XYZ file of C-alpha atoms in Angstrom:
212
model
C 143.711 179.492 10.884
C 143.629 180.226 7.135
C 146.967 181.954 7.620
C 148.473 178.838 9.179
C 147.153 176.702 6.337
C 148.497 179.182 3.812
C 152.020 178.736 5.179
C 151.904 175.136 3.956
C 150.260 175.757 0.589
C 151.931 174.189 -2.451
C 152.040 177.601 -4.158
C 154.995 179.713 -2.932
C 153.109 182.942 -3.676
C 150.341 181.833 -1.320
C 152.915 180.974 1.339
C 154.519 184.389 0.886
C 151.197 186.175 1.317
C 150.392 184.065 4.356
C 153.707 184.967 6.026
C 153.109 188.634 5.200
C 149.652 188.454 6.744
C 150.941 186.809 9.908
C 153.638 189.463 10.292
C 151.213 192.279 9.599
C 148.875 191.072 12.328
C 151.144 189.296 14.847
C 149.644 186.564 16.971
C 151.749 184.542 19.461
C 149.856 181.416 18.428
C 151.642 181.579 15.056
C 155.204 181.617 16.422
C 155.669 177.868 16.541
C 154.389 177.393 12.995
C 156.576 180.199 11.649
C 159.664 178.611 13.179
C 158.632 175.194 11.919
C 158.234 176.521 8.376
C 161.634 178.242 8.499
C 163.244 174.812 8.814
C 161.605 173.368 5.693
C 160.574 176.264 3.412
C 162.362 175.768 0.055
C 161.998 179.314 -1.310
C 164.471 181.954 -0.106
C 162.085 184.888 -0.431
C 159.414 183.059 1.572
C 161.934 182.180 4.289
C 162.900 185.826 4.474
C 159.265 186.784 4.947
C 158.932 184.143 7.674
C 161.886 185.719 9.449
C 160.308 189.157 9.090
C 157.063 187.827 10.546
C 158.945 186.450 13.534
C 160.637 189.808 14.144
C 157.178 191.354 14.397
C 156.431 189.295 17.510
C 157.860 190.048 20.969
C 161.455 188.831 21.266
C 160.662 187.455 24.713
C 158.337 184.976 23.010
C 160.290 184.183 19.848
C 163.918 184.033 20.970
C 163.629 181.066 23.389
C 161.877 179.029 20.679
C 164.360 180.011 17.976
C 167.333 179.126 20.161
C 166.102 175.560 20.286
C 166.487 175.358 16.500
C 170.242 175.870 16.801
C 170.462 172.275 18.059
C 168.440 170.874 15.168
C 169.913 168.132 13.006
C 168.445 169.928 9.995
C 170.976 172.373 8.553
C 168.322 174.756 7.227
C 166.746 174.997 10.671
C 170.086 176.026 12.182
C 170.880 178.449 9.365
C 167.515 180.191 9.372
C 167.465 180.384 13.160
C 170.831 182.143 13.112
C 169.602 184.506 10.411
C 166.458 185.323 12.370
C 168.366 185.905 15.601
C 170.646 188.363 13.819
C 167.581 190.238 12.545
C 166.054 190.364 16.021
C 169.385 191.692 17.313
C 169.084 190.604 20.954
C 172.699 190.447 22.147
C 171.730 188.324 25.113
C 171.744 185.342 22.751
C 175.487 185.713 22.111
C 176.461 182.644 24.215
C 174.373 180.520 21.842
C 176.603 181.496 18.883
C 179.052 178.720 19.647
C 182.330 177.765 18.028
C 180.551 174.656 16.761
C 178.126 176.838 14.785
C 180.877 179.172 13.559
C 182.724 176.124 12.201
C 179.642 174.110 11.183
C 180.313 171.606 8.411
C 177.418 173.029 6.401
C 178.564 176.154 4.568
C 175.177 177.870 4.743
C 174.961 177.355 8.496
C 178.500 178.631 8.991
C 177.834 181.682 6.810
C 174.693 182.504 8.799
C 176.674 182.107 12.012
C 179.398 184.458 10.748
C 176.908 187.114 9.743
C 175.006 186.793 13.002
C 178.145 186.797 15.120
C 179.429 190.138 13.864
C 176.039 191.676 14.640
C 175.659 190.171 18.106
C 179.236 190.067 19.439
C 179.549 192.015 22.717
C 182.010 194.870 22.917
C 185.465 193.581 23.823
C 184.974 190.064 22.452
C 185.702 190.934 18.845
C 189.352 189.739 18.908
C 188.332 186.301 20.153
C 185.656 186.078 17.488
C 188.186 187.128 14.851
C 190.453 184.304 15.981
C 187.707 181.738 15.487
C 186.667 183.159 12.117
C 190.278 183.144 10.936
C 190.375 179.359 11.368
C 187.870 179.172 8.513
C 189.964 181.102 5.980
C 190.420 179.165 2.764
C 187.175 177.298 3.248
C 184.647 176.593 0.519
C 183.861 178.211 -2.799
C 183.850 181.890 -3.757
C 180.549 182.770 -2.058
C 181.647 181.240 1.221
C 185.042 182.917 1.143
C 183.539 186.282 0.304
C 181.039 185.901 3.140
C 183.843 185.146 5.590
C 185.944 188.075 4.388
C 182.986 190.420 4.806
C 182.344 189.141 8.320
C 185.970 189.639 9.311
C 186.154 193.103 7.747
C 183.018 194.107 9.658
C 184.996 193.596 12.875
C 187.600 196.171 11.816
C 191.273 196.427 12.741
C 190.973 193.883 15.564
C 191.236 191.145 12.921
C 194.846 191.963 12.028
C 196.631 189.712 14.574
C 194.519 186.739 13.476
C 195.145 187.521 9.804
C 198.898 187.811 10.336
C 198.990 184.421 12.028
C 197.024 182.881 9.173
C 199.368 184.335 6.564
C 201.947 181.802 7.777
C 199.628 178.839 7.197
C 201.152 176.054 5.085
C 198.059 176.002 2.833
C 198.503 178.548 0.015
C 194.715 178.891 -0.312
C 194.451 179.930 3.323
C 197.324 182.392 2.968
C 195.790 183.925 -0.143
C 192.392 184.303 1.506
C 193.971 185.975 4.542
C 195.972 188.362 2.361
C 192.937 189.198 0.217
C 190.908 189.941 3.330
C 193.621 192.253 4.625
C 193.688 194.108 1.316
C 189.938 194.532 1.336
C 190.144 195.868 4.876
C 192.662 198.467 3.670
C 190.857 199.215 0.413
C 187.142 198.276 0.490
C 186.715 199.462 -3.104
C 189.271 197.017 -4.471
C 186.747 194.226 -5.074
C 186.996 190.648 -3.881
C 187.901 189.115 -7.249
C 190.835 191.456 -7.735
C 191.994 191.053 -4.148
C 191.909 187.256 -4.229
C 193.692 187.009 -7.590
C 196.341 189.492 -6.492
C 196.775 187.578 -3.233
C 197.199 184.307 -5.120
C 199.935 185.852 -7.254
C 201.718 187.129 -4.170
C 201.505 183.746 -2.464
C 202.694 181.943 -5.594
C 205.726 184.230 -5.726
C 206.411 183.594 -2.056
C 206.379 187.298 -1.231
C 203.596 187.456 1.350
C 204.284 190.552 3.423
C 202.937 191.167 6.906
C 201.867 194.743 7.371
C 200.962 196.869 10.346
């Protein structure tokens, strides 16, 4: 019970130690509180420890409860649930990674969905996932765009048809993001900043070239 109280302490270091203790000595009675705290915990490193603690419990007990969080109105609850599911790695939850989550209006939720999707996608469904992810090209600030590029690149060559289609988009920002992602797929060492700036120059010159 002290562990449960510690999860709500005003001191983040106490909350961190409490989550560590719960994960070190798993107890199914703590699962609900861990999930509840994931939705409201303000500190990233404590949330990550909460996720770790959940992974220490049987997936058969945690996954059904976590899935319910994907329908929460609270963005952090959805985001952290997606993150935790990706860490658990149970591919049976794939149907819960919906298009609505992959295109969620909250950038952090969408980014968690992208990262989780590339981990959980069943073999053979990668092209369809790539098509959905490609609809998000050009979205958000640098961190969001980099996250999306990394998710797409993790899928490999299957992303090329979706990227080629997006290179014809009327929005120059979308075209540049698609081109930069293609270049990073071809040359992972190029670096995102260089790739995006080079892609913007190409788009500005109107010389976007479809390869492959």
